[in-house]
Short mmCIF file of C-alpha atoms in Angstrom, two decimals:
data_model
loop_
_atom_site.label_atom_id
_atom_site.label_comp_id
_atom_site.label_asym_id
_atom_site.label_seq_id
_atom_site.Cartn_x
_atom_site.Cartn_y
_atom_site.Cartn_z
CA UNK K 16 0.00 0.00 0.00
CA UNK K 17 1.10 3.54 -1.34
CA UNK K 18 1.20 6.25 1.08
CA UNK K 19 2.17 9.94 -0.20
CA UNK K 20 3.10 12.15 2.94
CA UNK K 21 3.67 16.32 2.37
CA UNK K 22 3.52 19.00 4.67
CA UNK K 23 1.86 22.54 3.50
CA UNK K 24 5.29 24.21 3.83
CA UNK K 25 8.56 24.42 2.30
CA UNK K 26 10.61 25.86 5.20
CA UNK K 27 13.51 23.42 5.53
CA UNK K 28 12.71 23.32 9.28
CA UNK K 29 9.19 23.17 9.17
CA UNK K 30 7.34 21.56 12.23
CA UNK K 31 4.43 20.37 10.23
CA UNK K 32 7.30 18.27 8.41
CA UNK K 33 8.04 16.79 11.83
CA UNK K 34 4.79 16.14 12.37
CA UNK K 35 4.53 14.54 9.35
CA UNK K 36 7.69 12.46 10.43
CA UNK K 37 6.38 11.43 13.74
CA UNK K 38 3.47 9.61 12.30
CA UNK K 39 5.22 7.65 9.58
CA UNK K 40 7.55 6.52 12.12
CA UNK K 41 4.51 4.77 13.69
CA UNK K 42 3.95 2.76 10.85
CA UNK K 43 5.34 -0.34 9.97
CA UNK K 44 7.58 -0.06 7.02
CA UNK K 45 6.88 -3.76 5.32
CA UNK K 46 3.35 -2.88 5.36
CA UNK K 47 3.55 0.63 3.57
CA UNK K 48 5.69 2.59 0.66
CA UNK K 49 5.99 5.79 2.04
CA UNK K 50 6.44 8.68 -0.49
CA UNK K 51 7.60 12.12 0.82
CA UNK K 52 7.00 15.03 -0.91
CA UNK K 53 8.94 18.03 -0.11
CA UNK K 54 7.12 21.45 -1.84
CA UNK K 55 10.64 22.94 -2.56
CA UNK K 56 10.72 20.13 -5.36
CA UNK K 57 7.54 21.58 -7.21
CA UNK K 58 8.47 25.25 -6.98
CA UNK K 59 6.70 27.09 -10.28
CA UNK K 60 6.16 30.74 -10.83
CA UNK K 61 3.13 32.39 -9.24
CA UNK K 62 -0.23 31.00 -11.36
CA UNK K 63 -1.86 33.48 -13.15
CA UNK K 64 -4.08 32.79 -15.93
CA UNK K 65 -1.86 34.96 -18.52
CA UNK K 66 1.00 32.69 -17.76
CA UNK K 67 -0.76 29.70 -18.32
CA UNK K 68 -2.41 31.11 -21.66
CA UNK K 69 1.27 31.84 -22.74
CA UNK K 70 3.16 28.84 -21.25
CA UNK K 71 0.92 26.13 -20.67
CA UNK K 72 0.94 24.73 -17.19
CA UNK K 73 4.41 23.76 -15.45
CA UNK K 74 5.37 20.27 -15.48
CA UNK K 75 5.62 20.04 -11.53
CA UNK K 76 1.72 20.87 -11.35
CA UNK K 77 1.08 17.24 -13.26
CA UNK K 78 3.96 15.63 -11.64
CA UNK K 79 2.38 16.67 -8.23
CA UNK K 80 -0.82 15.72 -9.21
CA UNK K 81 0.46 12.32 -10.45
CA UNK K 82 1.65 11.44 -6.68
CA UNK K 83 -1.47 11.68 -5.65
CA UNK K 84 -3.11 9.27 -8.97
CA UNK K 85 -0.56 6.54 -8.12
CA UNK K 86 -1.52 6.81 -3.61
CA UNK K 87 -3.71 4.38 -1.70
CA UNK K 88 -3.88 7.35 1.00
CA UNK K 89 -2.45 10.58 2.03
CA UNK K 90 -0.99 12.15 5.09
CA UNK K 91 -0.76 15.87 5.04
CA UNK K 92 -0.27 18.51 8.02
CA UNK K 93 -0.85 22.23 7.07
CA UNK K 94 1.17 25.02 8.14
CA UNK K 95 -0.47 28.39 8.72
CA UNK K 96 0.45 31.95 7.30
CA UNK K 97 -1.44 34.26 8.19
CA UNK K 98 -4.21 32.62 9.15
CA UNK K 99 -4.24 30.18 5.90
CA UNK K 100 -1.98 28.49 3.43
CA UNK K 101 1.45 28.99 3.02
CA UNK K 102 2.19 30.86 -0.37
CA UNK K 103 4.50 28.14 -1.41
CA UNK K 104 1.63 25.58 -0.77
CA UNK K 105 -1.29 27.54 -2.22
CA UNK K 106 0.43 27.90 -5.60
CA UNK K 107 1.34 24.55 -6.08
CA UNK K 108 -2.28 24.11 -5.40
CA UNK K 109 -3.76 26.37 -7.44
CA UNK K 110 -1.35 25.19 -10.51
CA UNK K 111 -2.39 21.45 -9.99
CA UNK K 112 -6.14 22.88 -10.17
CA UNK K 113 -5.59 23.76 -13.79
CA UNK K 114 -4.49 19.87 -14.26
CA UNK K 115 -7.61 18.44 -13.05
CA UNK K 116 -9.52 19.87 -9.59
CA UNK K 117 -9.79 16.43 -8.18
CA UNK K 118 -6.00 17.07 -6.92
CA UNK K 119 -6.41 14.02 -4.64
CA UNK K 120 -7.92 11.39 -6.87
CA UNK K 121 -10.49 10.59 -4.36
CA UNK K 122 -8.01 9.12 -1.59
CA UNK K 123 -8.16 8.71 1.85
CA UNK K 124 -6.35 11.52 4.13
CA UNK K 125 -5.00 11.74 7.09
CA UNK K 126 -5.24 16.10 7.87
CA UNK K 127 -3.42 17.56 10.33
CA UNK K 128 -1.82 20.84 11.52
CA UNK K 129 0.52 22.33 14.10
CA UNK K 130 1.67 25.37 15.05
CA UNK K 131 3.89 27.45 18.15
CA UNK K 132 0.75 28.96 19.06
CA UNK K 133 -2.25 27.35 21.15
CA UNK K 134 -4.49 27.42 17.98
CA UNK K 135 -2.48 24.35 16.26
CA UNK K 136 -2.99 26.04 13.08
CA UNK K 137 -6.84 25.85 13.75
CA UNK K 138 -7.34 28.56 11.04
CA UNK K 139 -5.78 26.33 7.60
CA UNK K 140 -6.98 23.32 9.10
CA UNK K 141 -10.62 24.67 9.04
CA UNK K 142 -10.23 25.89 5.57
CA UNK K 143 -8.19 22.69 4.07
CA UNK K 144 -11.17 20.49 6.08
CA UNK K 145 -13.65 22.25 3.82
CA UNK K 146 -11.72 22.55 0.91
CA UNK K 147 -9.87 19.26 0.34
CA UNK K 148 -12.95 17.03 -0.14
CA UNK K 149 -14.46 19.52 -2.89
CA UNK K 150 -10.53 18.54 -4.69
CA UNK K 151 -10.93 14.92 -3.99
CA UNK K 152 -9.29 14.03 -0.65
CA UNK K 153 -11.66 11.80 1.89
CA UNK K 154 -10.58 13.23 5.01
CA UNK K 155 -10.80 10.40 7.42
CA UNK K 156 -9.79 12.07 10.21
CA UNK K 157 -7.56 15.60 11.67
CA UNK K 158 -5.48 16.49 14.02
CA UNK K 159 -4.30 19.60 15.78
CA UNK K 160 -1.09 19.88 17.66
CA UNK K 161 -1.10 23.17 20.11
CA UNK K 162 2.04 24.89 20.80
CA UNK K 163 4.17 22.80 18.73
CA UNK K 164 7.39 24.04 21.03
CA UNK K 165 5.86 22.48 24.49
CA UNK K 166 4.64 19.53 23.38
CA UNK K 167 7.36 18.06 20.38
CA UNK K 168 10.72 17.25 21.66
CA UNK K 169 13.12 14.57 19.84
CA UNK K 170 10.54 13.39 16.85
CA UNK K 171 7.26 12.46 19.12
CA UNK K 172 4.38 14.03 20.69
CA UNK K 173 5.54 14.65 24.49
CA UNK K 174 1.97 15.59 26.07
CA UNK K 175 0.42 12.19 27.07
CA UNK K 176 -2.97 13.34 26.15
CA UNK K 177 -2.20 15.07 22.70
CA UNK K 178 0.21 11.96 21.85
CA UNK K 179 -2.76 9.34 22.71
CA UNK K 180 -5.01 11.46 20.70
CA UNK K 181 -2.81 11.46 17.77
CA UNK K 182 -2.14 7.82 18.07
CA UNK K 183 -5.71 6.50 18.14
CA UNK K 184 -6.28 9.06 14.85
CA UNK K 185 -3.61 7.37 13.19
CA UNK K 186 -5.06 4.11 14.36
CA UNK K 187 -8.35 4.91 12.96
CA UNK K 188 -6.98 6.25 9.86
CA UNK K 189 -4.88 2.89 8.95
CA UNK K 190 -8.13 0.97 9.53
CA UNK K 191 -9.86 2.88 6.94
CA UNK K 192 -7.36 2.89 4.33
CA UNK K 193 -7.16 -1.27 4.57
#
């Protein structure tokens, strides 16, 4: 079973990445091919609708897109600018759109967020929980992460509760996705 894993940023220290991280290290490698996408490797000029009429649309939007044709399920964890998507995410996003709007192909997600603040990234998860299913992705379940810098030391979830929470979501989601 295919499993494509991303996280909404391209910071090369981005906590949503080590979110990402924690998870797949829960699962058991002989059961799952884990691809991992890293947004710096679809970087494409800003979409606008006069640079696609003049270019056509960037090879990384299909090659992007084709990740997600090929998955059996998705894990994803959305960091927050400014109260929604990262830039670098967004246009990726809105690129792929002009492939085909069913980005995810109809596959089974795993959403979550985290930020330093006590919101988890509340803000993009609430739009990307709305959004995503409208572009194809069957959100089986989310998961917020509060204050990223209290409660993630050393690759895991240190707050018993939070950790237990993100466990039995992960849980849940492999179940579903079987």
């Amino acid at each position: 079973m295919k499993i494509v894993a991303f996280a909404g940023s391209n910071s090369s220290t981005s906590i949503n990445m080590q979110l990402v991280n924690c998870v797949l290290s829960m699962l058991d490698r002989d059961q799952y091919e884990i691809i991992r996408l890293n947004l710096n490797d679809f970087e494409m000029p800003l979409y606008s609708i006069d640079r696609e009429k003049a270019n056509g649309i960037p090879d990384e939007a299909h090659e992007f897109r084709a990740y997600f044709a090929d998955a059996d399920a998705i894990i994803c964890s959305m960091a927050e600018h400014n109260r929604s998507y990262t830039v670098a995410f967004k246009n990726i996003f809105d690129w792929s759109s002009r492939v085909d709007l069913n980005i995810f192909g109809g596959k089974k997600m795993l959403l979550m967020s985290t930020s330093p603040g006590g919101y988890g990234g509340g803000n993009v998860m609430s739009a990307a929980s709305g959004f995503f299913p409208k572009c194809g992705a069957e959100v089986v379940d989310t998961f917020s992460l509060p204050k990223f810098y209290d409660n993630f030391k050393e690759g895991k979830v240190v707050n018993e509760e939070l950790d237990s929470e993100l466990k039995g979501k992960v849980d849940a989601f492999l179940k579903h996705i079987k």
